[in-house]
mmCIF file of C-alpha atoms and ligand atoms in Angstrom:
data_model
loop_
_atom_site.group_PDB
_atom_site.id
_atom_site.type_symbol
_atom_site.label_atom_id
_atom_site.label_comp_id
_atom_site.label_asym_id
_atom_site.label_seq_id
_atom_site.Cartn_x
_atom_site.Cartn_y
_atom_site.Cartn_z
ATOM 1 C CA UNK A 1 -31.163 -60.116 120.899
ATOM 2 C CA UNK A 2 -32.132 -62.866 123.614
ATOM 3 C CA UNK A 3 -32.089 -61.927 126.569
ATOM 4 C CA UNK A 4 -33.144 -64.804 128.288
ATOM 5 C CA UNK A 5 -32.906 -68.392 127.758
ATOM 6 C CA UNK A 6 -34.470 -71.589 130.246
ATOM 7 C CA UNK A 7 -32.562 -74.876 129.501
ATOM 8 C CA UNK A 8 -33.121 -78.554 130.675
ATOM 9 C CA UNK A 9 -31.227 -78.486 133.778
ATOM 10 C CA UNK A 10 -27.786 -79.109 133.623
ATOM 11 C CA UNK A 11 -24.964 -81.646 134.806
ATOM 12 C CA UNK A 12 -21.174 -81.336 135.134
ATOM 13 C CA UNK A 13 -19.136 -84.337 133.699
ATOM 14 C CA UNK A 14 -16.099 -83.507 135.253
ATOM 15 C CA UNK A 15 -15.614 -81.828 138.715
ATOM 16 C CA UNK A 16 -13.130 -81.540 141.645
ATOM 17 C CA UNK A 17 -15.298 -81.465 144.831
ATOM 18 C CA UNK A 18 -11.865 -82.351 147.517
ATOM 19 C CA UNK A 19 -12.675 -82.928 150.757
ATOM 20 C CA UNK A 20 -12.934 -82.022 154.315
ATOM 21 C CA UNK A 21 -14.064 -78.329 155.072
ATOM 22 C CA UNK A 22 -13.635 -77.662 151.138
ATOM 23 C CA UNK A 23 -17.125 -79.507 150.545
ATOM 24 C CA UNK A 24 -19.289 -76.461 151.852
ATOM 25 C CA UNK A 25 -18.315 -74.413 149.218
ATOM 26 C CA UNK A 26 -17.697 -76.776 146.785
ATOM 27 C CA UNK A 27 -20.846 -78.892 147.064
ATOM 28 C CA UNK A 28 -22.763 -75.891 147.317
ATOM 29 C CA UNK A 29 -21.445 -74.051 144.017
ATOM 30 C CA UNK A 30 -21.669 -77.215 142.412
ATOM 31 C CA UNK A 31 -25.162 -78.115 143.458
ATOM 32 C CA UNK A 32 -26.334 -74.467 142.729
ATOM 33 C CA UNK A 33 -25.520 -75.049 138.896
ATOM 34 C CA UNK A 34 -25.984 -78.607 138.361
ATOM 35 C CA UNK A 35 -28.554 -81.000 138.696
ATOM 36 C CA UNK A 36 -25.353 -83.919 138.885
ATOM 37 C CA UNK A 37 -21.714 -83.885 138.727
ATOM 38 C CA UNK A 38 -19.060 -86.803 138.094
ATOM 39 C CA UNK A 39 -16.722 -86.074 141.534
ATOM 40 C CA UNK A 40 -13.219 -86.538 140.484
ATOM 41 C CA UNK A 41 -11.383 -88.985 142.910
ATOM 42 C CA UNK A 42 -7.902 -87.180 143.146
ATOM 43 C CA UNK A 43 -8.067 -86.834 146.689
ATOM 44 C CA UNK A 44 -4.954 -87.875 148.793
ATOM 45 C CA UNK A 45 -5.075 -90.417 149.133
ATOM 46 C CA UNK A 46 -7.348 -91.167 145.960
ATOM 47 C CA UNK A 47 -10.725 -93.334 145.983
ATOM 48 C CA UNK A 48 -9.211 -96.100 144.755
ATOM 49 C CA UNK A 49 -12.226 -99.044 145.505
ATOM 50 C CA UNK A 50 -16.174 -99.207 146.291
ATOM 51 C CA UNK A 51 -15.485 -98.542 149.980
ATOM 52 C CA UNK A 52 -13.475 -95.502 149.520
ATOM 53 C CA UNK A 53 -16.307 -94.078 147.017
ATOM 54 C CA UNK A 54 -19.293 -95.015 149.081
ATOM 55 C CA UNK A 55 -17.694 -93.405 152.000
ATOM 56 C CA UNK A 56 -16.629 -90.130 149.726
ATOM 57 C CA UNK A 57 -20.394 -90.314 148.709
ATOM 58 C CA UNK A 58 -21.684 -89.833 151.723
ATOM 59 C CA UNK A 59 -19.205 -87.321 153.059
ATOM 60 C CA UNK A 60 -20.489 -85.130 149.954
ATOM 61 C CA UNK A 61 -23.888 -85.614 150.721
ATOM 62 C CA UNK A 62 -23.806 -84.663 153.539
ATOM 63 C CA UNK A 63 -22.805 -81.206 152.619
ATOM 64 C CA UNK A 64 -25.812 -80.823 149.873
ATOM 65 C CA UNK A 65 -28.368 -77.550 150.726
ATOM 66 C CA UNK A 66 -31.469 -79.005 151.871
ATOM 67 C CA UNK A 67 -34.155 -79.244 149.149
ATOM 68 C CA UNK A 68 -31.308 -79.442 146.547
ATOM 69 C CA UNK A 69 -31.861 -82.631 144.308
ATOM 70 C CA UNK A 70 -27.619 -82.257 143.367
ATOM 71 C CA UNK A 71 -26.935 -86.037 142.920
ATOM 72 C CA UNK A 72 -22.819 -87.069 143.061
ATOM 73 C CA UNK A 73 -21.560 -89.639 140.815
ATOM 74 C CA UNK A 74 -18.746 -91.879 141.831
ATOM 75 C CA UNK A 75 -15.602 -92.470 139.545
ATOM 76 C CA UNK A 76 -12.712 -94.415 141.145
ATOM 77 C CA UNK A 77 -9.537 -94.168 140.156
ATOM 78 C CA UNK A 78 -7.333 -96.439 138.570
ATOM 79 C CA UNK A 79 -3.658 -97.422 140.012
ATOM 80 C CA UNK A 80 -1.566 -99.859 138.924
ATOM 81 C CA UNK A 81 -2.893 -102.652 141.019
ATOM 82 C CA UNK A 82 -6.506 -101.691 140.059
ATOM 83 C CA UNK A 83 -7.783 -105.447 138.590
ATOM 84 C CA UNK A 84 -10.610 -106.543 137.256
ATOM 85 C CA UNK A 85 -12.473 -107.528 140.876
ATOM 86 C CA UNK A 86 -12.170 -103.586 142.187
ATOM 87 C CA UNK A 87 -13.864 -102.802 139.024
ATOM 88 C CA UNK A 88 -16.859 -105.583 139.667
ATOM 89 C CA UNK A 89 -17.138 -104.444 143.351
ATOM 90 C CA UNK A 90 -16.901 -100.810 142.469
ATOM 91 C CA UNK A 91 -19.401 -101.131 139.583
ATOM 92 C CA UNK A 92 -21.645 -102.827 142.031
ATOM 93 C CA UNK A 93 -21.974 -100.184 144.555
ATOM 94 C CA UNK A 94 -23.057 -97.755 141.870
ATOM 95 C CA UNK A 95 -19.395 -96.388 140.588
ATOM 96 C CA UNK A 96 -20.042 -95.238 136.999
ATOM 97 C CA UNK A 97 -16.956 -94.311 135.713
ATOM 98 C CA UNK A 98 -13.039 -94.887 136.525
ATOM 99 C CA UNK A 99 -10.526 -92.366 135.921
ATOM 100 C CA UNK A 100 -6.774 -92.711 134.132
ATOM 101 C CA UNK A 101 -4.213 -90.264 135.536
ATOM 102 C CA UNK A 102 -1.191 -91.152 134.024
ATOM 103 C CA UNK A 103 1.526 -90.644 136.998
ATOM 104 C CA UNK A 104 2.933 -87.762 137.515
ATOM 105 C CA UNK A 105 0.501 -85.677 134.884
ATOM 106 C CA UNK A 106 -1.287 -83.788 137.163
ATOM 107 C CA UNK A 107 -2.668 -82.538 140.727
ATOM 108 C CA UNK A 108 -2.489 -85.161 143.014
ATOM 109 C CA UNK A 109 -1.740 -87.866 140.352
ATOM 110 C CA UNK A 110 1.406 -89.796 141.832
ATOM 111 C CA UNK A 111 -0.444 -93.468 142.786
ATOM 112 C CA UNK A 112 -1.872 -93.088 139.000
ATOM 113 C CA UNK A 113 -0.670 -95.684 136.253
ATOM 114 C CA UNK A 114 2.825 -95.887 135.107
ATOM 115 C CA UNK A 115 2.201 -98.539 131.916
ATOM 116 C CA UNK A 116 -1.220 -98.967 130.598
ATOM 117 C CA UNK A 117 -0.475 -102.772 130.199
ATOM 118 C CA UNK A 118 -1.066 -102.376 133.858
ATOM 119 C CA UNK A 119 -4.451 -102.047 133.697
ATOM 120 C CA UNK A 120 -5.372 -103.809 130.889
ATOM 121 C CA UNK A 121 -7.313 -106.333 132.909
ATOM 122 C CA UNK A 122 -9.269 -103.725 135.120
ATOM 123 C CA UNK A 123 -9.921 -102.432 131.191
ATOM 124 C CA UNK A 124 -11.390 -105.527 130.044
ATOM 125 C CA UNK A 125 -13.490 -105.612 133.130
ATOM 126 C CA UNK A 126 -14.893 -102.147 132.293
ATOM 127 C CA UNK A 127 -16.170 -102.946 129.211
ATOM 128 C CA UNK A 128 -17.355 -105.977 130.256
ATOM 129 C CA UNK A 129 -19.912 -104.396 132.686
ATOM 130 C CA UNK A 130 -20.131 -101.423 130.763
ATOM 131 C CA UNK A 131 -18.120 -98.951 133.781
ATOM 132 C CA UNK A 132 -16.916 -95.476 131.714
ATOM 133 C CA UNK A 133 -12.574 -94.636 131.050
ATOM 134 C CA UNK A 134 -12.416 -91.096 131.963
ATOM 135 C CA UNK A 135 -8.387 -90.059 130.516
ATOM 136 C CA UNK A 136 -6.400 -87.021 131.631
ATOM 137 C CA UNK A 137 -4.743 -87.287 128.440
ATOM 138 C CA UNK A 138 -1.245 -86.143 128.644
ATOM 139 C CA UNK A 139 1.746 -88.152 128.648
ATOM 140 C CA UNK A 140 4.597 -87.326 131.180
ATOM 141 C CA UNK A 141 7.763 -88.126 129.839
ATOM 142 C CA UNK A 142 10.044 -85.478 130.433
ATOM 143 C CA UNK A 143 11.522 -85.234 126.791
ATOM 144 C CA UNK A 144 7.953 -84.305 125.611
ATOM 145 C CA UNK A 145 6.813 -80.312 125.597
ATOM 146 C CA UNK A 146 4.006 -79.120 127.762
ATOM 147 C CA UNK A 147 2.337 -77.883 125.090
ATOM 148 C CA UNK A 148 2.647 -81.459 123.535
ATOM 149 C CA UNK A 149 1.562 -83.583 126.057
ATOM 150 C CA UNK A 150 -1.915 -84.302 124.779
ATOM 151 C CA UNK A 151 -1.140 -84.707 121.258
ATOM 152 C CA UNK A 152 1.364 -87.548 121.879
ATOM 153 C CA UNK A 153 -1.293 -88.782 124.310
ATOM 154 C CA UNK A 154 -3.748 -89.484 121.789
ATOM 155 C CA UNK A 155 -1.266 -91.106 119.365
ATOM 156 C CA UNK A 156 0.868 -93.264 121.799
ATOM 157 C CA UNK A 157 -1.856 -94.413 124.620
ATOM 158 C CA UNK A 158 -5.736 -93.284 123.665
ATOM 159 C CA UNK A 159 -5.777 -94.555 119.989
ATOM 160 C CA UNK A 160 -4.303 -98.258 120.817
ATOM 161 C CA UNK A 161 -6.622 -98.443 123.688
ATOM 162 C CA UNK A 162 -9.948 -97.413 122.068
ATOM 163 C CA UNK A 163 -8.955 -100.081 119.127
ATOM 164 C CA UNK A 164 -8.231 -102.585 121.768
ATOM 165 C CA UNK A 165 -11.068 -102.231 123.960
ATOM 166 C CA UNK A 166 -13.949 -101.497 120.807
ATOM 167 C CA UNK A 167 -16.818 -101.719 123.372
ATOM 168 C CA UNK A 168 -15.263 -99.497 126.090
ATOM 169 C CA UNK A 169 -17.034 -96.120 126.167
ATOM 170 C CA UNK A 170 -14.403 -93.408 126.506
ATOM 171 C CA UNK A 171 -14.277 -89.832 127.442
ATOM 172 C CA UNK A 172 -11.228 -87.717 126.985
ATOM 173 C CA UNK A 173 -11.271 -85.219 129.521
ATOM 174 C CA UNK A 174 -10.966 -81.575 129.220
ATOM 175 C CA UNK A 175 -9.760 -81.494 125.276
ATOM 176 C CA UNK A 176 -7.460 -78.169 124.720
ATOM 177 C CA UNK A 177 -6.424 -79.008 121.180
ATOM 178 C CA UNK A 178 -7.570 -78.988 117.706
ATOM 179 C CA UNK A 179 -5.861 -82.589 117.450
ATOM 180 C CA UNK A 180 -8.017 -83.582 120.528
ATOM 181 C CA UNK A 181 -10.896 -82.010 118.631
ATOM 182 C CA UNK A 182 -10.615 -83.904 115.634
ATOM 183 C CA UNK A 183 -9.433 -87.593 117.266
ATOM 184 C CA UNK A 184 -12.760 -87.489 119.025
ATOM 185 C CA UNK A 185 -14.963 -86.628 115.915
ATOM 186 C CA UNK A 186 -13.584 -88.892 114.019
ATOM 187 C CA UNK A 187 -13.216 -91.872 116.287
ATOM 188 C CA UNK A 188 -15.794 -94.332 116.823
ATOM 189 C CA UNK A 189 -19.168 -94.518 118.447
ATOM 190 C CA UNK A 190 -18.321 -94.368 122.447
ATOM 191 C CA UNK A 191 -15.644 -92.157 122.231
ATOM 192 C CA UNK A 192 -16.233 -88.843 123.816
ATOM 193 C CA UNK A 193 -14.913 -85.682 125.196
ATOM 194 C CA UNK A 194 -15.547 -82.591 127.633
ATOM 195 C CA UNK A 195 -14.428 -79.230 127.356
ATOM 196 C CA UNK A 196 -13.875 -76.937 130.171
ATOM 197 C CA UNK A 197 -15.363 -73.052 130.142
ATOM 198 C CA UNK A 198 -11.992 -71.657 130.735
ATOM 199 C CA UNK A 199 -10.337 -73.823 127.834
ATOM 200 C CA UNK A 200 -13.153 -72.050 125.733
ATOM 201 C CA UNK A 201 -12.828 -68.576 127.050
ATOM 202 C CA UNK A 202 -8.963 -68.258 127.249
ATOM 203 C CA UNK A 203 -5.916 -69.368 125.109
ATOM 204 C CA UNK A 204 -2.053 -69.047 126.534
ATOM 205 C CA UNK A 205 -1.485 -65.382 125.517
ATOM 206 C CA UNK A 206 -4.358 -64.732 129.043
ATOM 207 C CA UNK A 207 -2.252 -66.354 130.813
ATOM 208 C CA UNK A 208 1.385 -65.221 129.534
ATOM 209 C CA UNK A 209 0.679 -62.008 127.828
ATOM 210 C CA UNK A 210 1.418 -58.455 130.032
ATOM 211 C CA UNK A 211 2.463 -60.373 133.545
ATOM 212 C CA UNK A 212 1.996 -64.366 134.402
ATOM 213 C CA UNK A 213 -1.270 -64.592 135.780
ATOM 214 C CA UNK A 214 -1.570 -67.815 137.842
ATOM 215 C CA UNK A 215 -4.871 -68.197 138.228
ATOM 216 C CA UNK A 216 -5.122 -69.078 134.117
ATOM 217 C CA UNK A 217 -2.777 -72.283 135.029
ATOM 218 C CA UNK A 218 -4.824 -75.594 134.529
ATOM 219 C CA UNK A 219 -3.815 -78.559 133.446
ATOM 220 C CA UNK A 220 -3.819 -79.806 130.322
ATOM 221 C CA UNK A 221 -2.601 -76.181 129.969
ATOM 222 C CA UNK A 222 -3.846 -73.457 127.724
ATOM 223 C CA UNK A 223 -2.571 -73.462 124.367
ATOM 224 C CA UNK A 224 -2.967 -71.273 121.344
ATOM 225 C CA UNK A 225 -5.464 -69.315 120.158
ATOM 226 C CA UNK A 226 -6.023 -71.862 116.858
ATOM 227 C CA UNK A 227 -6.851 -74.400 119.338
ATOM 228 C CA UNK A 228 -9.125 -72.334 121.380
ATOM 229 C CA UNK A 229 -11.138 -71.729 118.039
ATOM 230 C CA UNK A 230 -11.597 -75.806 117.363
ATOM 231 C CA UNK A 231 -12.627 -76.131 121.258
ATOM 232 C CA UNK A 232 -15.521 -73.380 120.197
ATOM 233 C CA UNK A 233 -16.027 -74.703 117.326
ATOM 234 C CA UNK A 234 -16.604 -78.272 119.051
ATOM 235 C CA UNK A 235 -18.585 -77.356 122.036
ATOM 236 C CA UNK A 236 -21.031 -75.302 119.806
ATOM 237 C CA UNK A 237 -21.194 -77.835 117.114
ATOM 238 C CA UNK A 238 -23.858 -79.825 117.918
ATOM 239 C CA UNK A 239 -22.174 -82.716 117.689
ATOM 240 C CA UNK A 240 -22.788 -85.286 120.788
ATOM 241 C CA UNK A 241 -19.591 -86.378 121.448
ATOM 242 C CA UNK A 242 -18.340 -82.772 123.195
ATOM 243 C CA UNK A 243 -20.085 -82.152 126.294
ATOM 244 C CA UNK A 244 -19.830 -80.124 129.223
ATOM 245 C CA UNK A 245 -17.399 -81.497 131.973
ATOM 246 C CA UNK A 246 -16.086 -77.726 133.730
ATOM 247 C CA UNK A 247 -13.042 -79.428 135.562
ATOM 248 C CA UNK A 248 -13.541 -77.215 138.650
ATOM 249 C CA UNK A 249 -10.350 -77.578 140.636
ATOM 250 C CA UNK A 250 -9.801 -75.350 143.620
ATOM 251 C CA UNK A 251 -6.505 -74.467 145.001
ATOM 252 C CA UNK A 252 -6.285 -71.669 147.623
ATOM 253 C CA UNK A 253 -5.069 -68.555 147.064
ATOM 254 C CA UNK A 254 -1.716 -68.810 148.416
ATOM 255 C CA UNK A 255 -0.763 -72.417 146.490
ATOM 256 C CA UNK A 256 -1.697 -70.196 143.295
ATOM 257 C CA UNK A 257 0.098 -67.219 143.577
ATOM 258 C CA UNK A 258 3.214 -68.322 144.335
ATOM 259 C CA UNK A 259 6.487 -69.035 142.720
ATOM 260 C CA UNK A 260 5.723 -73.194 142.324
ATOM 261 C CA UNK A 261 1.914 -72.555 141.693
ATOM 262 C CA UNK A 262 -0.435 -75.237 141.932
ATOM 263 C CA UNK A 263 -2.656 -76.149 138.217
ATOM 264 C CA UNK A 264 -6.453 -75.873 138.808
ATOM 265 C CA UNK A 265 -9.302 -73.036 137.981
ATOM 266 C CA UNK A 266 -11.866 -72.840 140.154
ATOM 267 C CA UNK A 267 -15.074 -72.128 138.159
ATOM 268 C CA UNK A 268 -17.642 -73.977 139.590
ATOM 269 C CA UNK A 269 -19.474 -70.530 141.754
ATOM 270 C CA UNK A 270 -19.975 -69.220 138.120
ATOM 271 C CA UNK A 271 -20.164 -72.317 135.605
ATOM 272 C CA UNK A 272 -23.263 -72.046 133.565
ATOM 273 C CA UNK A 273 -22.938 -67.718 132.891
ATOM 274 C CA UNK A 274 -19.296 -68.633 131.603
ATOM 275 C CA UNK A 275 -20.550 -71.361 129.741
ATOM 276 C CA UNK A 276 -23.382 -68.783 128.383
ATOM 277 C CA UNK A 277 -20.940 -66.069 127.742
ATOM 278 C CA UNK A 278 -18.777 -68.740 125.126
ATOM 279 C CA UNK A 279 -21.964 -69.870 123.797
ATOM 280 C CA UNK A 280 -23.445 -66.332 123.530
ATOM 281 C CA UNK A 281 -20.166 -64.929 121.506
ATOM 282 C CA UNK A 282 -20.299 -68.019 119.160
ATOM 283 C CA UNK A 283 -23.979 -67.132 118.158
ATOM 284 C CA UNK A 284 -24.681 -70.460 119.466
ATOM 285 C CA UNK A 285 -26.749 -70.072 122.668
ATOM 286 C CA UNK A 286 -29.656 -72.039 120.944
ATOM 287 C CA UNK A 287 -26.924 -75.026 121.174
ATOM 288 C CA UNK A 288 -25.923 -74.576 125.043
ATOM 289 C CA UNK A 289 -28.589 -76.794 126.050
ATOM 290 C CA UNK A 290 -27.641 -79.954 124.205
ATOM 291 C CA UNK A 291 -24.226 -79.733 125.538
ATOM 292 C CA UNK A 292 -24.720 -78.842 128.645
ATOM 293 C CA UNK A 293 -27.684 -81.399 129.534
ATOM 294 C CA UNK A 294 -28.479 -83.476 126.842
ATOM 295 C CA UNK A 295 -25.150 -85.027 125.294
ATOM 296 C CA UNK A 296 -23.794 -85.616 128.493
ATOM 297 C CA UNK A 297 -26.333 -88.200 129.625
ATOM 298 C CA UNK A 298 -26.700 -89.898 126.712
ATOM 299 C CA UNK A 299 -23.353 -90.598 126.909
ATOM 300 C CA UNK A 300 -23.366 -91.851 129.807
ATOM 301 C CA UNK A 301 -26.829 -93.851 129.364
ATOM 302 C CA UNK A 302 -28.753 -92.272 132.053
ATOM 303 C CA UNK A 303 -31.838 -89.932 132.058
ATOM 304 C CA UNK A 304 -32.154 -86.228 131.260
ATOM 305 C CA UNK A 305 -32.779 -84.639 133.643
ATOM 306 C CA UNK A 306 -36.164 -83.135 134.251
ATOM 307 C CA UNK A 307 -36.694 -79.666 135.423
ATOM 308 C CA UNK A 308 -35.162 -76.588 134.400
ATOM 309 C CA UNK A 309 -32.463 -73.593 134.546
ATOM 310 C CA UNK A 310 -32.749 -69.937 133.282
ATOM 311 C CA UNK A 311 -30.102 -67.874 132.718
ATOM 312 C CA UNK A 312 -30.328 -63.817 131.930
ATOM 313 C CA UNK A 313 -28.850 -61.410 130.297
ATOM 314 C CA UNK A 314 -27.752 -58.805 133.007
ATOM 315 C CA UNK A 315 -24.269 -57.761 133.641
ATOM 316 C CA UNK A 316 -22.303 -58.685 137.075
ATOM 317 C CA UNK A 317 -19.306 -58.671 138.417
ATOM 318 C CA UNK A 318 -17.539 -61.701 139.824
ATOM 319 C CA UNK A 319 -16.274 -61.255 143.737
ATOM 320 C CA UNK A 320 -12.690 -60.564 143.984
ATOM 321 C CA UNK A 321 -12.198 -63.799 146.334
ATOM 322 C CA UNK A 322 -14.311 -66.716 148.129
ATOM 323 C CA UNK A 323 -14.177 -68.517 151.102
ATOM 324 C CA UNK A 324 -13.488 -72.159 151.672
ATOM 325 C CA UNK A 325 -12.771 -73.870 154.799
ATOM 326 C CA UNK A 326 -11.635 -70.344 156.327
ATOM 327 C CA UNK A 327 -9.253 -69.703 153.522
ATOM 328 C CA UNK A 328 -9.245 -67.362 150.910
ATOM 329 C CA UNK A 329 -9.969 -69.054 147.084
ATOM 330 C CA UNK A 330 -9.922 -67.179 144.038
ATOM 331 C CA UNK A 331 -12.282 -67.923 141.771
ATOM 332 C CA UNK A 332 -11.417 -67.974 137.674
ATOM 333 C CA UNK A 333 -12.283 -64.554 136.003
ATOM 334 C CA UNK A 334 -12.202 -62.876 139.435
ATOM 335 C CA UNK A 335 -13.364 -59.080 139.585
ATOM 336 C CA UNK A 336 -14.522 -59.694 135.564
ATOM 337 C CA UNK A 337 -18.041 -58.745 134.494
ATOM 338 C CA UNK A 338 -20.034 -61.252 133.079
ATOM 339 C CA UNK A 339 -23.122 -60.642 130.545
ATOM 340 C CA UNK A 340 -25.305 -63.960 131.850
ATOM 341 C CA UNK A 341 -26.351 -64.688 135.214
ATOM 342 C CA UNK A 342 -28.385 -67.723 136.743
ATOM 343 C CA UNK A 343 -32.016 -66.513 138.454
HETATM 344 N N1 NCD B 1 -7.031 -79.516 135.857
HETATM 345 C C1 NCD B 1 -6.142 -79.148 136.735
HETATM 346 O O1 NCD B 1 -5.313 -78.295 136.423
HETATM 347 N N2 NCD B 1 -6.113 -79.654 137.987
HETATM 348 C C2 NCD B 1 -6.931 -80.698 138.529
HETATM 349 C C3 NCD B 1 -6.509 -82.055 138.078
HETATM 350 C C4 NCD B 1 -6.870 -82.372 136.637
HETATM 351 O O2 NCD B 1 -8.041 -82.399 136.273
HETATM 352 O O3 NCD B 1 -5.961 -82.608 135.832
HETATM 353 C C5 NCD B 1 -6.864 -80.636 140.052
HETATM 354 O O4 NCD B 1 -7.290 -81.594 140.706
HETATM 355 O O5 NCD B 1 -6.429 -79.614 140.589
HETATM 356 ZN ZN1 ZN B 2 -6.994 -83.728 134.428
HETATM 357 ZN ZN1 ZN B 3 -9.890 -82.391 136.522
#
């Protein structure tokens, strides 16, 4: 049995840092596990343009330990009147990625895109100067099921656009499906995906089964247990086009347990060991590293990253609750034991 494993040291492709007094703990978690993150820019109101990233930048880096080499990335995020000079100006002040929400599908997503023929310019734009489409991919019509969103997603708005736009590198965000799964593998060179721990770990009978427990809600949401399988299956594949991207998305406790809770897990304080845990179970550990610090760069065409993580085997338990910005936040798998820890 291994009981210890030291991998190139890791980056998150897809995080929720916020803002404000939220960045101590965020930025610190964060910055414990990763060597770089791509900072989601759902704030309210969202980074919409260069200026509004270069000034999140600095707000974040501000809040990075001293010594730590944790490097932000800057995604912008794309409204309907994003056109093709925000993309130029963002791209220019280092912006490597901009982010679809489709209005209405998510936390804090109500300035995103109501018709993708809005932002087919800003598109073309991107793959001129090579900028990265990061998709929650879920549609929002009201006639379509939860549990369908991201299926009909892929058909109706992610397969036109990666046919349209054959030079765009794409990632779909935090896949929960099979379908997902499968669109991705098969699709063409530049098309991508990440895949959360908790999408990995959990399927909707965690979060339904024996009592609602709120802290399980994300968004896309959990779905069965044969769709949980292809996510493991994925991840621990080997295959570069699934990398690691944990969607860390704190909400405190009170906007989760309550009776309109808020869709987010926050699993950034404990990333890698859950990561490790999915990995372990699979018989896969030998295959964490690739897709938790190799696949993700070369995706994104930027250097490894040098240096190093070790994880151990050696049971702990989870605290019940954390603090951020004098409020209580619960952290995913709360109280749990988990087998891996980071030295
Ligand atoms: N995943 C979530 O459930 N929530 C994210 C938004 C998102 O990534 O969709 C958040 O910002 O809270
Ligand atoms: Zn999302
Ligand atoms: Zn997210």
């Amino acid at each position: 049995m291994t009981d210890q494993i030291t991998l190139r040291a890791p980056d998150d492709w897809h995080l929720h840092l916020r803002d404000g007094d939220a960045l101590e703990r965020t930025v610190g978690d964060a910055a414990r596990q990763f060597r770089r993150a791509i900072v989601m820019p759902n704030l309210v109101p969202p980074v919409v343009d260069a200026e509004d990233a270069v000034s999140y930048r600095l707000r974040i880096c501000e809040q990075i330990p001293a010594g730590s080499p944790f490097e932000p990335l800057m995604v912008i995020y794309l409204t309907d009147r994003t056109d093709a000079e925000v993309i130029r100006q963002a791209q220019a002040a280092g912006v490597v990625a901009a982010k679809l929400y489709p209005a209405g599908a998510t936390t804090n997503s109500d300035s995103g895109v109501t018709d993708i023929a809005n932002i087919y310019p800003a598109l073309e734009a991107m793959q001129d100067c090579g900028m990265k489409l990061l998709l929650h991919g879920e549609v929002t019509s009201h006639d379509i099921d939860i549990f369908d969103r991201e299926q009909v997603f892929i058909e109706k708005i992610l397969s036109p656009v990666v046919d349209d736009f054959p030079d765009l590198k794409i990632v779909l965000e935090h896949i929960t499906t099979a379908h997902a799964a499968e669109f991705v593998q098969k699709a063409r060179d530049g098309v991508g995906a990440t895949i959360t721990a908790h999408h990995l770990l959990y399927n909707r009978n965690h979060m339904l089964v024996g009592g609602i427990r709120p802290h399980y809600y994300c968004l896309p949401i959990l779905k069965r247990g044969y769709h949980q399988s292809a996510l493991i299956e994925a991840a621990t594949s080997g295959n570069p086009k699934f990398f690691l991207g944990t969607d860390s998305a704190p909400h405190m406790r009170g906007k989760k347990e309550t009776a309109c809770g808020c869709a987010g897990c926050y699993t950034a304080y404990s990333a890698m060991e859950l990561y490790a845990e999915v990995f372990d179970r699979a018989g896969a550990l030998d295959r964490l590293e690739a897709f938790a610090s190799e696949f993700g760069p070369d995706f994104y065409d930027l250097p490894r990253n040098e240096g190093s993580i070790t994880l151990v085997r050696k049971p702990w338990a989870l605290p019940q609750s954390l603090e951020m910005g004098g409020e209580e936040l619960v952290p995913l798998a709360a109280g749990e034991t988990l087998n891996w820890q980071l030295v």
